[in-house]
PDB file of C-alpha atoms in Angstrom:
ATOM      1  CA  MET A   1      53.969 145.768 207.143  1.00  0.00           C
ATOM      2  CA  ILE A   2      50.848 145.453 205.623  1.00  0.00           C
ATOM      3  CA  LYS A   3      50.613 149.523 206.001  1.00  0.00           C
ATOM      4  CA  TYR A   4      53.698 150.421 204.685  1.00  0.00           C
ATOM      5  CA  ALA A   5      53.228 147.965 201.607  1.00  0.00           C
ATOM      6  CA  VAL A   6      49.703 149.926 201.162  1.00  0.00           C
ATOM      7  CA  LYS A   7      51.146 153.053 201.164  1.00  0.00           C
ATOM      8  CA  ARG A   8      53.965 151.960 198.457  1.00  0.00           C
ATOM      9  CA  LEU A   9      50.697 151.015 195.756  1.00  0.00           C
ATOM     10  CA  LEU A  10      49.422 153.876 197.024  1.00  0.00           C
ATOM     11  CA  TRP A  11      52.445 156.246 195.839  1.00  0.00           C
ATOM     12  CA  MET A  12      52.323 154.439 192.432  1.00  0.00           C
ATOM     13  CA  ILE A  13      49.363 156.479 191.042  1.00  0.00           C
ATOM     14  CA  PRO A  14      51.566 159.967 191.109  1.00  0.00           C
ATOM     15  CA  ILE A  15      54.786 158.580 189.706  1.00  0.00           C
ATOM     16  CA  LEU A  16      52.873 156.769 186.510  1.00  0.00           C
ATOM     17  CA  LEU A  17      50.953 159.588 186.326  1.00  0.00           C
ATOM     18  CA  GLY A  18      53.861 161.385 186.299  1.00  0.00           C
ATOM     19  CA  VAL A  19      55.496 159.444 183.782  1.00  0.00           C
ATOM     20  CA  VAL A  20      52.069 159.240 181.427  1.00  0.00           C
ATOM     21  CA  ILE A  21      52.279 162.580 181.066  1.00  0.00           C
ATOM     22  CA  ILE A  22      56.412 163.146 180.570  1.00  0.00           C
ATOM     23  CA  VAL A  23      56.171 160.146 177.609  1.00  0.00           C
ATOM     24  CA  PHE A  24      53.047 161.479 176.921  1.00  0.00           C
ATOM     25  CA  THR A  25      54.470 165.270 176.073  1.00  0.00           C
ATOM     26  CA  LEU A  26      57.187 164.108 174.273  1.00  0.00           C
ATOM     27  CA  MET A  27      55.959 161.591 171.643  1.00  0.00           C
ATOM     28  CA  TYR A  28      53.587 164.212 170.466  1.00  0.00           C
ATOM     29  CA  VAL A  29      55.678 166.978 170.365  1.00  0.00           C
ATOM     30  CA  THR A  30      57.871 164.283 168.432  1.00  0.00           C
ATOM     31  CA  PRO A  31      57.911 165.802 164.355  1.00  0.00           C
ATOM     32  CA  GLY A  32      55.985 163.149 161.936  1.00  0.00           C
ATOM     33  CA  ASP A  33      52.148 162.633 161.306  1.00  0.00           C
ATOM     34  CA  THR A  34      51.351 159.007 163.066  1.00  0.00           C
ATOM     35  CA  ALA A  35      48.701 158.143 160.706  1.00  0.00           C
ATOM     36  CA  THR A  36      51.472 159.213 157.601  1.00  0.00           C
ATOM     37  CA  ILE A  37      54.083 156.414 159.167  1.00  0.00           C
ATOM     38  CA  MET A  38      50.782 153.839 159.512  1.00  0.00           C
ATOM     39  CA  LEU A  39      49.337 154.386 156.207  1.00  0.00           C
ATOM     40  CA  GLY A  40      52.064 155.379 154.409  1.00  0.00           C
ATOM     41  CA  ASP A  41      52.460 158.529 151.916  1.00  0.00           C
ATOM     42  CA  SER A  42      50.064 157.538 149.635  1.00  0.00           C
ATOM     43  CA  ALA A  43      47.318 157.389 151.990  1.00  0.00           C
ATOM     44  CA  THR A  44      44.593 159.672 150.574  1.00  0.00           C
ATOM     45  CA  PRO A  45      43.331 162.974 152.871  1.00  0.00           C
ATOM     46  CA  GLU A  46      40.047 160.702 153.652  1.00  0.00           C
ATOM     47  CA  SER A  47      41.607 157.557 155.088  1.00  0.00           C
ATOM     48  CA  LYS A  48      43.871 159.637 157.458  1.00  0.00           C
ATOM     49  CA  ALA A  49      41.185 161.497 158.733  1.00  0.00           C
ATOM     50  CA  ALA A  50      39.449 158.886 159.773  1.00  0.00           C
ATOM     51  CA  PHE A  51      42.476 156.953 161.062  1.00  0.00           C
ATOM     52  CA  ASN A  52      42.708 160.343 163.151  1.00  0.00           C
ATOM     53  CA  GLU A  53      39.354 160.147 164.454  1.00  0.00           C
ATOM     54  CA  GLU A  54      39.160 156.888 165.473  1.00  0.00           C
ATOM     55  CA  TYR A  55      41.864 156.894 167.527  1.00  0.00           C
ATOM     56  CA  GLY A  56      41.140 160.487 168.729  1.00  0.00           C
ATOM     57  CA  LEU A  57      44.289 161.948 166.890  1.00  0.00           C
ATOM     58  CA  ASN A  58      42.904 164.991 165.927  1.00  0.00           C
ATOM     59  CA  GLU A  59      41.816 166.152 169.256  1.00  0.00           C
ATOM     60  CA  PRO A  60      43.957 168.354 171.320  1.00  0.00           C
ATOM     61  CA  TYR A  61      46.463 167.958 173.296  1.00  0.00           C
ATOM     62  CA  ILE A  62      45.198 168.535 176.551  1.00  0.00           C
ATOM     63  CA  VAL A  63      42.332 166.148 175.999  1.00  0.00           C
ATOM     64  CA  GLN A  64      43.912 163.415 174.445  1.00  0.00           C
ATOM     65  CA  LEU A  65      45.659 163.344 177.522  1.00  0.00           C
ATOM     66  CA  GLY A  66      43.436 163.875 179.878  1.00  0.00           C
ATOM     67  CA  ASN A  67      40.977 160.782 177.888  1.00  0.00           C
ATOM     68  CA  TYR A  68      44.191 158.130 177.912  1.00  0.00           C
ATOM     69  CA  ILE A  69      44.900 159.260 182.132  1.00  0.00           C
ATOM     70  CA  LYS A  70      41.125 158.400 182.444  1.00  0.00           C
ATOM     71  CA  ASN A  71      41.270 155.503 180.139  1.00  0.00           C
ATOM     72  CA  LEU A  72      43.947 154.040 182.433  1.00  0.00           C
ATOM     73  CA  PHE A  73      43.331 155.004 186.139  1.00  0.00           C
ATOM     74  CA  PHE A  74      39.190 154.514 186.236  1.00  0.00           C
ATOM     75  CA  HIS A  75      38.979 151.437 183.818  1.00  0.00           C
ATOM     76  CA  LEU A  76      42.416 150.109 183.080  1.00  0.00           C
ATOM     77  CA  ASP A  77      42.376 150.647 179.798  1.00  0.00           C
ATOM     78  CA  MET A  78      45.742 150.843 178.115  1.00  0.00           C
ATOM     79  CA  GLY A  79      43.660 151.225 174.186  1.00  0.00           C
ATOM     80  CA  LYS A  80      44.565 149.276 171.036  1.00  0.00           C
ATOM     81  CA  SER A  81      47.827 149.641 169.282  1.00  0.00           C
ATOM     82  CA  TYR A  82      47.431 151.459 166.585  1.00  0.00           C
ATOM     83  CA  ARG A  83      49.929 148.769 163.997  1.00  0.00           C
ATOM     84  CA  THR A  84      47.482 145.132 164.906  1.00  0.00           C
ATOM     85  CA  GLY A  85      44.084 147.408 166.145  1.00  0.00           C
ATOM     86  CA  GLN A  86      44.936 144.411 168.987  1.00  0.00           C
ATOM     87  CA  PRO A  87      44.710 145.978 173.100  1.00  0.00           C
ATOM     88  CA  VAL A  88      48.262 146.953 174.064  1.00  0.00           C
ATOM     89  CA  MET A  89      47.642 145.476 176.850  1.00  0.00           C
ATOM     90  CA  ASP A  90      47.493 141.504 174.941  1.00  0.00           C
ATOM     91  CA  GLU A  91      50.612 142.670 173.258  1.00  0.00           C
ATOM     92  CA  ILE A  92      52.363 143.417 176.561  1.00  0.00           C
ATOM     93  CA  LEU A  93      51.515 140.187 178.290  1.00  0.00           C
ATOM     94  CA  THR A  94      52.121 138.398 174.338  1.00  0.00           C
ATOM     95  CA  ARG A  95      55.958 139.290 175.106  1.00  0.00           C
ATOM     96  CA  LEU A  96      56.167 139.602 178.350  1.00  0.00           C
ATOM     97  CA  PRO A  97      57.681 136.297 179.320  1.00  0.00           C
ATOM     98  CA  ASN A  98      60.550 136.211 176.596  1.00  0.00           C
ATOM     99  CA  THR A  99      61.651 139.816 178.333  1.00  0.00           C
ATOM    100  CA  LEU A 100      61.155 138.340 182.152  1.00  0.00           C
ATOM    101  CA  LYS A 101      63.226 135.164 181.007  1.00  0.00           C
ATOM    102  CA  LEU A 102      65.815 137.071 179.694  1.00  0.00           C
ATOM    103  CA  ALA A 103      65.532 139.457 182.574  1.00  0.00           C
ATOM    104  CA  SER A 104      65.839 137.099 184.850  1.00  0.00           C
ATOM    105  CA  LEU A 105      68.444 134.531 182.815  1.00  0.00           C
ATOM    106  CA  ALA A 106      70.799 137.905 183.521  1.00  0.00           C
ATOM    107  CA  MET A 107      70.066 138.524 186.906  1.00  0.00           C
ATOM    108  CA  VAL A 108      70.966 134.894 187.606  1.00  0.00           C
ATOM    109  CA  LEU A 109      74.079 134.874 186.041  1.00  0.00           C
ATOM    110  CA  ALA A 110      74.660 138.683 187.696  1.00  0.00           C
ATOM    111  CA  VAL A 111      73.929 137.196 190.862  1.00  0.00           C
ATOM    112  CA  ILE A 112      75.858 134.035 191.215  1.00  0.00           C
ATOM    113  CA  ILE A 113      79.098 135.851 190.000  1.00  0.00           C
ATOM    114  CA  GLY A 114      78.906 138.978 191.670  1.00  0.00           C
ATOM    115  CA  VAL A 115      78.254 138.078 194.317  1.00  0.00           C
ATOM    116  CA  VAL A 116      80.804 134.921 194.375  1.00  0.00           C
ATOM    117  CA  THR A 117      83.884 138.123 193.369  1.00  0.00           C
ATOM    118  CA  GLY A 118      82.662 139.954 195.814  1.00  0.00           C
ATOM    119  CA  ILE A 119      83.289 137.821 198.569  1.00  0.00           C
ATOM    120  CA  ILE A 120      86.072 136.433 197.306  1.00  0.00           C
ATOM    121  CA  SER A 121      88.274 139.943 196.626  1.00  0.00           C
ATOM    122  CA  ALA A 122      86.534 140.907 200.119  1.00  0.00           C
ATOM    123  CA  VAL A 123      88.202 138.198 202.342  1.00  0.00           C
ATOM    124  CA  LYS A 124      91.442 138.285 199.720  1.00  0.00           C
ATOM    125  CA  GLN A 125      91.518 142.072 199.744  1.00  0.00           C
ATOM    126  CA  TYR A 126      94.760 144.034 198.900  1.00  0.00           C
ATOM    127  CA  THR A 127      95.729 140.283 196.886  1.00  0.00           C
ATOM    128  CA  LEU A 128      96.105 139.909 193.357  1.00  0.00           C
ATOM    129  CA  ALA A 129      92.351 138.007 193.300  1.00  0.00           C
ATOM    130  CA  ASP A 130      91.053 141.263 194.914  1.00  0.00           C
ATOM    131  CA  ASN A 131      92.793 143.634 191.884  1.00  0.00           C
ATOM    132  CA  ILE A 132      91.493 141.235 189.409  1.00  0.00           C
ATOM    133  CA  ALA A 133      87.659 141.376 190.451  1.00  0.00           C
ATOM    134  CA  THR A 134      87.549 144.599 191.452  1.00  0.00           C
ATOM    135  CA  GLY A 135      89.499 145.485 187.256  1.00  0.00           C
ATOM    136  CA  VAL A 136      86.515 143.419 185.715  1.00  0.00           C
ATOM    137  CA  ALA A 137      83.921 144.837 187.945  1.00  0.00           C
ATOM    138  CA  LEU A 138      84.930 147.948 186.949  1.00  0.00           C
ATOM    139  CA  PHE A 139      85.566 147.066 182.989  1.00  0.00           C
ATOM    140  CA  GLY A 140      81.760 145.316 182.461  1.00  0.00           C
ATOM    141  CA  VAL A 141      80.061 148.341 184.601  1.00  0.00           C
ATOM    142  CA  SER A 142      81.634 150.453 181.881  1.00  0.00           C
ATOM    143  CA  MET A 143      81.237 148.717 178.658  1.00  0.00           C
ATOM    144  CA  PRO A 144      77.947 149.720 177.079  1.00  0.00           C
ATOM    145  CA  PRO A 145      75.428 146.536 176.762  1.00  0.00           C
ATOM    146  CA  PHE A 146      74.594 147.058 172.691  1.00  0.00           C
ATOM    147  CA  TRP A 147      78.756 147.266 172.207  1.00  0.00           C
ATOM    148  CA  LEU A 148      79.141 143.611 174.262  1.00  0.00           C
ATOM    149  CA  GLY A 149      76.253 142.271 172.627  1.00  0.00           C
ATOM    150  CA  LEU A 150      77.432 143.114 168.458  1.00  0.00           C
ATOM    151  CA  LEU A 151      81.348 142.299 169.719  1.00  0.00           C
ATOM    152  CA  LEU A 152      79.889 138.752 171.049  1.00  0.00           C
ATOM    153  CA  ILE A 153      78.206 138.258 167.860  1.00  0.00           C
ATOM    154  CA  LEU A 154      81.027 138.814 165.545  1.00  0.00           C
ATOM    155  CA  ALA A 155      83.310 136.655 167.729  1.00  0.00           C
ATOM    156  CA  PHE A 156      80.716 133.914 168.959  1.00  0.00           C
ATOM    157  CA  SER A 157      77.810 133.602 165.973  1.00  0.00           C
ATOM    158  CA  VAL A 158      80.161 134.789 162.688  1.00  0.00           C
ATOM    159  CA  LYS A 159      83.699 133.871 163.610  1.00  0.00           C
ATOM    160  CA  LEU A 160      83.310 131.132 165.590  1.00  0.00           C
ATOM    161  CA  ASP A 161      80.015 129.883 164.571  1.00  0.00           C
ATOM    162  CA  MET A 162      79.441 128.464 168.218  1.00  0.00           C
ATOM    163  CA  VAL A 163      76.092 129.619 168.868  1.00  0.00           C
ATOM    164  CA  PRO A 164      72.934 131.902 167.408  1.00  0.00           C
ATOM    165  CA  SER A 165      73.206 135.841 166.513  1.00  0.00           C
ATOM    166  CA  VAL A 166      69.511 135.778 167.097  1.00  0.00           C
ATOM    167  CA  VAL A 167      67.051 134.276 169.570  1.00  0.00           C
ATOM    168  CA  VAL A 168      65.504 131.322 168.006  1.00  0.00           C
ATOM    169  CA  LYS A 169      62.697 128.838 169.960  1.00  0.00           C
ATOM    170  CA  GLY A 170      63.239 125.961 171.128  1.00  0.00           C
ATOM    171  CA  GLN A 171      67.038 126.388 171.208  1.00  0.00           C
ATOM    172  CA  TRP A 172      68.704 126.743 174.918  1.00  0.00           C
ATOM    173  CA  ASN A 173      72.039 127.905 173.173  1.00  0.00           C
ATOM    174  CA  SER A 174      70.283 130.777 171.310  1.00  0.00           C
ATOM    175  CA  TRP A 175      69.706 132.752 174.770  1.00  0.00           C
ATOM    176  CA  ILE A 176      73.646 132.459 176.007  1.00  0.00           C
ATOM    177  CA  LEU A 177      74.687 135.877 174.408  1.00  0.00           C
ATOM    178  CA  PRO A 178      71.741 138.029 175.215  1.00  0.00           C
ATOM    179  CA  THR A 179      72.490 136.560 179.043  1.00  0.00           C
ATOM    180  CA  ILE A 180      76.369 137.882 179.051  1.00  0.00           C
ATOM    181  CA  THR A 181      75.031 141.432 177.174  1.00  0.00           C
ATOM    182  CA  LEU A 182      72.817 142.183 179.910  1.00  0.00           C
ATOM    183  CA  GLY A 183      73.733 140.493 183.227  1.00  0.00           C
ATOM    184  CA  THR A 184      77.610 141.765 182.706  1.00  0.00           C
ATOM    185  CA  ALA A 185      77.333 144.769 184.022  1.00  0.00           C
ATOM    186  CA  VAL A 186      74.880 144.384 186.507  1.00  0.00           C
ATOM    187  CA  ALA A 187      77.612 141.913 187.740  1.00  0.00           C
ATOM    188  CA  GLY A 188      80.160 144.427 187.728  1.00  0.00           C
ATOM    189  CA  ILE A 189      77.846 146.509 190.079  1.00  0.00           C
ATOM    190  CA  ILE A 190      76.512 143.425 192.700  1.00  0.00           C
ATOM    191  CA  MET A 191      80.578 142.390 192.913  1.00  0.00           C
ATOM    192  CA  ARG A 192      81.344 145.846 193.758  1.00  0.00           C
ATOM    193  CA  MET A 193      78.784 146.065 196.387  1.00  0.00           C
ATOM    194  CA  THR A 194      79.171 142.679 197.578  1.00  0.00           C
ATOM    195  CA  ARG A 195      82.932 143.881 198.895  1.00  0.00           C
ATOM    196  CA  SER A 196      82.222 147.370 199.852  1.00  0.00           C
ATOM    197  CA  SER A 197      79.087 145.447 202.454  1.00  0.00           C
ATOM    198  CA  MET A 198      81.574 142.922 202.826  1.00  0.00           C
ATOM    199  CA  LEU A 199      83.959 145.160 203.655  1.00  0.00           C
ATOM    200  CA  ASP A 200      82.211 146.778 206.446  1.00  0.00           C
ATOM    201  CA  VAL A 201      81.049 144.225 208.433  1.00  0.00           C
ATOM    202  CA  ILE A 202      84.397 141.722 208.438  1.00  0.00           C
ATOM    203  CA  ARG A 203      85.805 144.536 210.938  1.00  0.00           C
ATOM    204  CA  GLN A 204      83.047 144.359 213.252  1.00  0.00           C
ATOM    205  CA  ASP A 205      83.609 142.187 216.835  1.00  0.00           C
ATOM    206  CA  TYR A 206      81.075 139.335 216.577  1.00  0.00           C
ATOM    207  CA  ILE A 207      83.114 138.317 213.810  1.00  0.00           C
ATOM    208  CA  ARG A 208      86.628 138.204 215.749  1.00  0.00           C
ATOM    209  CA  THR A 209      84.490 136.923 218.401  1.00  0.00           C
ATOM    210  CA  ALA A 210      82.908 133.830 215.803  1.00  0.00           C
ATOM    211  CA  ARG A 211      86.687 133.051 215.192  1.00  0.00           C
ATOM    212  CA  ALA A 212      87.821 133.070 218.507  1.00  0.00           C
ATOM    213  CA  LYS A 213      84.960 130.456 219.611  1.00  0.00           C
ATOM    214  CA  GLY A 214      86.617 128.272 217.024  1.00  0.00           C
ATOM    215  CA  GLN A 215      84.340 127.884 214.028  1.00  0.00           C
ATOM    216  CA  LYS A 216      85.549 127.445 210.701  1.00  0.00           C
ATOM    217  CA  GLU A 217      86.171 130.384 208.520  1.00  0.00           C
ATOM    218  CA  ILE A 218      83.592 129.043 206.255  1.00  0.00           C
ATOM    219  CA  THR A 219      80.954 129.439 208.564  1.00  0.00           C
ATOM    220  CA  VAL A 220      82.195 132.326 209.846  1.00  0.00           C
ATOM    221  CA  ILE A 221      82.202 133.674 206.008  1.00  0.00           C
ATOM    222  CA  LEU A 222      78.666 132.556 205.041  1.00  0.00           C
ATOM    223  CA  LYS A 223      76.749 132.402 208.299  1.00  0.00           C
ATOM    224  CA  HIS A 224      78.070 136.023 210.134  1.00  0.00           C
ATOM    225  CA  GLU A 225      80.055 138.173 207.687  1.00  0.00           C
ATOM    226  CA  PHE A 226      77.785 137.040 203.902  1.00  0.00           C
ATOM    227  CA  ARG A 227      74.824 137.552 206.578  1.00  0.00           C
ATOM    228  CA  ASN A 228      74.799 140.571 208.031  1.00  0.00           C
ATOM    229  CA  ALA A 229      75.983 141.908 204.313  1.00  0.00           C
ATOM    230  CA  LEU A 230      73.370 141.204 202.659  1.00  0.00           C
ATOM    231  CA  ILE A 231      70.637 144.154 202.857  1.00  0.00           C
ATOM    232  CA  PRO A 232      72.556 146.354 200.774  1.00  0.00           C
ATOM    233  CA  ILE A 233      73.446 143.509 198.921  1.00  0.00           C
ATOM    234  CA  ILE A 234      69.996 142.252 198.229  1.00  0.00           C
ATOM    235  CA  THR A 235      68.516 146.598 197.650  1.00  0.00           C
ATOM    236  CA  VAL A 236      71.132 146.465 194.524  1.00  0.00           C
ATOM    237  CA  ILE A 237      69.624 143.165 192.698  1.00  0.00           C
ATOM    238  CA  GLY A 238      66.130 144.765 193.503  1.00  0.00           C
ATOM    239  CA  VAL A 239      66.899 147.925 191.982  1.00  0.00           C
ATOM    240  CA  GLN A 240      69.386 146.274 188.932  1.00  0.00           C
ATOM    241  CA  PHE A 241      66.935 143.875 187.985  1.00  0.00           C
ATOM    242  CA  GLY A 242      63.790 147.195 187.729  1.00  0.00           C
ATOM    243  CA  SER A 243      67.158 148.049 185.335  1.00  0.00           C
ATOM    244  CA  LEU A 244      67.084 144.694 183.431  1.00  0.00           C
ATOM    245  CA  MET A 245      63.856 145.110 182.605  1.00  0.00           C
ATOM    246  CA  ALA A 246      64.343 148.688 180.766  1.00  0.00           C
ATOM    247  CA  GLY A 247      67.784 147.588 179.662  1.00  0.00           C
ATOM    248  CA  ALA A 248      66.160 145.095 177.582  1.00  0.00           C
ATOM    249  CA  VAL A 249      65.342 147.568 175.104  1.00  0.00           C
ATOM    250  CA  LEU A 250      68.742 147.246 173.604  1.00  0.00           C
ATOM    251  CA  CYS A 251      69.355 143.648 174.192  1.00  0.00           C
ATOM    252  CA  GLU A 252      66.103 142.355 172.439  1.00  0.00           C
ATOM    253  CA  ASN A 253      66.195 144.567 169.548  1.00  0.00           C
ATOM    254  CA  ILE A 254      69.819 143.649 169.231  1.00  0.00           C
ATOM    255  CA  PHE A 255      68.994 139.835 169.275  1.00  0.00           C
ATOM    256  CA  SER A 256      65.450 139.955 168.036  1.00  0.00           C
ATOM    257  CA  ILE A 257      63.775 139.016 170.831  1.00  0.00           C
ATOM    258  CA  ASN A 258      60.150 139.391 170.712  1.00  0.00           C
ATOM    259  CA  GLY A 259      59.698 141.029 174.052  1.00  0.00           C
ATOM    260  CA  ILE A 260      58.657 144.158 175.484  1.00  0.00           C
ATOM    261  CA  GLY A 261      61.511 145.976 174.641  1.00  0.00           C
ATOM    262  CA  LYS A 262      61.689 145.577 170.857  1.00  0.00           C
ATOM    263  CA  PHE A 263      57.757 146.191 170.815  1.00  0.00           C
ATOM    264  CA  LEU A 264      58.601 149.976 172.367  1.00  0.00           C
ATOM    265  CA  VAL A 265      61.241 150.467 170.156  1.00  0.00           C
ATOM    266  CA  GLU A 266      58.960 148.732 166.899  1.00  0.00           C
ATOM    267  CA  SER A 267      56.287 151.216 168.530  1.00  0.00           C
ATOM    268  CA  ILE A 268      58.246 154.568 168.768  1.00  0.00           C
ATOM    269  CA  ASN A 269      59.419 153.986 165.509  1.00  0.00           C
ATOM    270  CA  LYS A 270      55.770 154.171 164.125  1.00  0.00           C
ATOM    271  CA  LYS A 271      54.851 157.159 166.430  1.00  0.00           C
ATOM    272  CA  ASP A 272      52.543 154.238 168.039  1.00  0.00           C
ATOM    273  CA  PHE A 273      51.045 156.331 171.745  1.00  0.00           C
ATOM    274  CA  ASN A 274      48.707 154.071 172.995  1.00  0.00           C
ATOM    275  CA  SER A 275      51.917 150.718 172.748  1.00  0.00           C
ATOM    276  CA  VAL A 276      54.725 153.272 173.749  1.00  0.00           C
ATOM    277  CA  LEU A 277      52.531 154.797 177.261  1.00  0.00           C
ATOM    278  CA  GLY A 278      51.502 150.875 177.607  1.00  0.00           C
ATOM    279  CA  ALA A 279      54.838 149.989 177.729  1.00  0.00           C
ATOM    280  CA  VAL A 280      56.654 152.028 179.272  1.00  0.00           C
ATOM    281  CA  VAL A 281      54.140 152.016 182.694  1.00  0.00           C
ATOM    282  CA  PHE A 282      53.968 148.546 182.687  1.00  0.00           C
ATOM    283  CA  ILE A 283      57.936 148.357 183.218  1.00  0.00           C
ATOM    284  CA  ALA A 284      57.377 151.269 185.725  1.00  0.00           C
ATOM    285  CA  THR A 285      54.679 149.443 187.109  1.00  0.00           C
ATOM    286  CA  LEU A 286      56.857 146.223 187.853  1.00  0.00           C
ATOM    287  CA  CYS A 287      60.038 148.366 189.662  1.00  0.00           C
ATOM    288  CA  THR A 288      58.103 149.726 191.578  1.00  0.00           C
ATOM    289  CA  VAL A 289      56.410 146.598 192.456  1.00  0.00           C
ATOM    290  CA  ILE A 290      59.448 144.547 192.426  1.00  0.00           C
ATOM    291  CA  ASN A 291      61.173 147.691 194.886  1.00  0.00           C
ATOM    292  CA  LEU A 292      58.209 146.668 197.000  1.00  0.00           C
ATOM    293  CA  LEU A 293      59.276 142.832 197.366  1.00  0.00           C
ATOM    294  CA  VAL A 294      62.567 143.646 198.062  1.00  0.00           C
ATOM    295  CA  ASP A 295      61.758 146.162 201.407  1.00  0.00           C
ATOM    296  CA  ILE A 296      59.038 143.181 202.653  1.00  0.00           C
ATOM    297  CA  LEU A 297      61.874 140.581 201.857  1.00  0.00           C
ATOM    298  CA  TYR A 298      64.220 142.625 204.503  1.00  0.00           C
ATOM    299  CA  SER A 299      61.957 142.401 207.548  1.00  0.00           C
ATOM    300  CA  PHE A 300      62.698 137.720 206.736  1.00  0.00           C
ATOM    301  CA  ILE A 301      66.903 138.057 206.110  1.00  0.00           C
ATOM    302  CA  ASP A 302      66.876 140.593 209.132  1.00  0.00           C
ATOM    303  CA  PRO A 303      64.903 140.339 212.609  1.00  0.00           C
ATOM    304  CA  ARG A 304      65.065 143.223 213.850  1.00  0.00           C
ATOM    305  CA  ILE A 305      63.283 145.248 210.901  1.00  0.00           C
ATOM    306  CA  LYS A 306      60.155 143.099 211.347  1.00  0.00           C
ATOM    307  CA  SER A 307      60.846 144.221 215.569  1.00  0.00           C
ATOM    308  CA  THR A 308      60.825 147.805 214.494  1.00  0.00           C
ATOM    309  CA  TYR A 309      58.052 147.895 212.786  1.00  0.00           C
ATOM    310  CA  LYS A 310      56.341 145.413 215.423  1.00  0.00           C
ATOM    311  CA  GLY A 311      57.503 147.842 218.177  1.00  0.00           C
ATOM    312  CA  LYS A 312      56.127 151.238 216.255  1.00  0.00           C
ATOM    313  CA  LYS A 313      52.524 149.240 216.482  1.00  0.00           C
ATOM    314  CA  GLN A 314      52.805 148.123 219.853  1.00  0.00           C
ATOM    315  CA  LYS A 315      53.640 151.997 220.291  1.00  0.00           C
ATOM    316  CA  LYS A 316      50.737 153.706 219.175  1.00  0.00           C
ATOM    317  CA  GLN A 317      48.036 150.947 220.356  1.00  0.00           C
ATOM    318  CA  LYS A 318      49.886 152.125 224.018  1.00  0.00           C
ATOM    319  CA  GLU A 319      49.684 155.313 223.166  1.00  0.00           C
ATOM    320  CA  GLY A 320      45.773 154.638 221.933  1.00  0.00           C
ATOM    321  CA  THR A 321      44.801 152.955 225.489  1.00  0.00           C
ATOM    322  CA  ALA A 322      46.603 155.868 227.584  1.00  0.00           C
ATOM    323  CA  ASN A 323      44.146 158.198 226.136  1.00  0.00           C
ATOM    324  CA  GLY A 324      41.651 155.677 226.050  1.00  0.00           C
TER     325      GLY A 324
END
């Protein structure tokens, strides 16, 4: 398992390298002069030249890209933000708690709704409850988050005046609308996966055996059906948590949350190379680590996976002993 984790971590290097090259190239070819955007149209040519010299923007494309890759991978330095002059890593870490809070709240909501409705839908297959749950899930998956967010603001903030339209520090109820906005689509995805995975397990022989032994129906559902259907559910939860980190970009801007997503959009508008690259690389790294943790979690949920790793290790040891 340790060897597998190290191998996955090493695979992060080419993945992040590809992300850096793609994002840097897109930012480089985007129309607009960074110095003019940052200093304003009234800035003198001398001040623009000094700005470009300070941040190395007067260098050719390949030199700028090479310098950034060298600083990132060999010195773990994301550079300084053109807008604030502060290290990009410090700017990201300052905003990280808000983004993690939003993503975590949305994921908790999505898991509760998605898993519960998925189980009910699978157990009550082809009933009215199944049809309603499936329809709501499809509606949630098809609904653009930015559209849902604006509708929620219009309904519950403007019309009913029940909750704030923006996140306010110290007001827990200001997180309700962004949590619903970000978690609705993920809840639909988790519900559909839970239902599908449960239906595959329900028809297995050991489920009929458990019922034949006289076990309670709730025990059969939770201990035998749901537990054996967990692997694909956990997979989709891990993948969707990474997507929530990326999906928070629009949600944070709609509800004025000072998170990484809002920081990323502001940096794109200002053509702040270092900040955009730093935010994207940080999110990509976080998503990769989350997927790795999900893979490791498999072995604790399903003992067969752990035994597979142990079996391979013992087989290699036997082969080494035989060769020796």
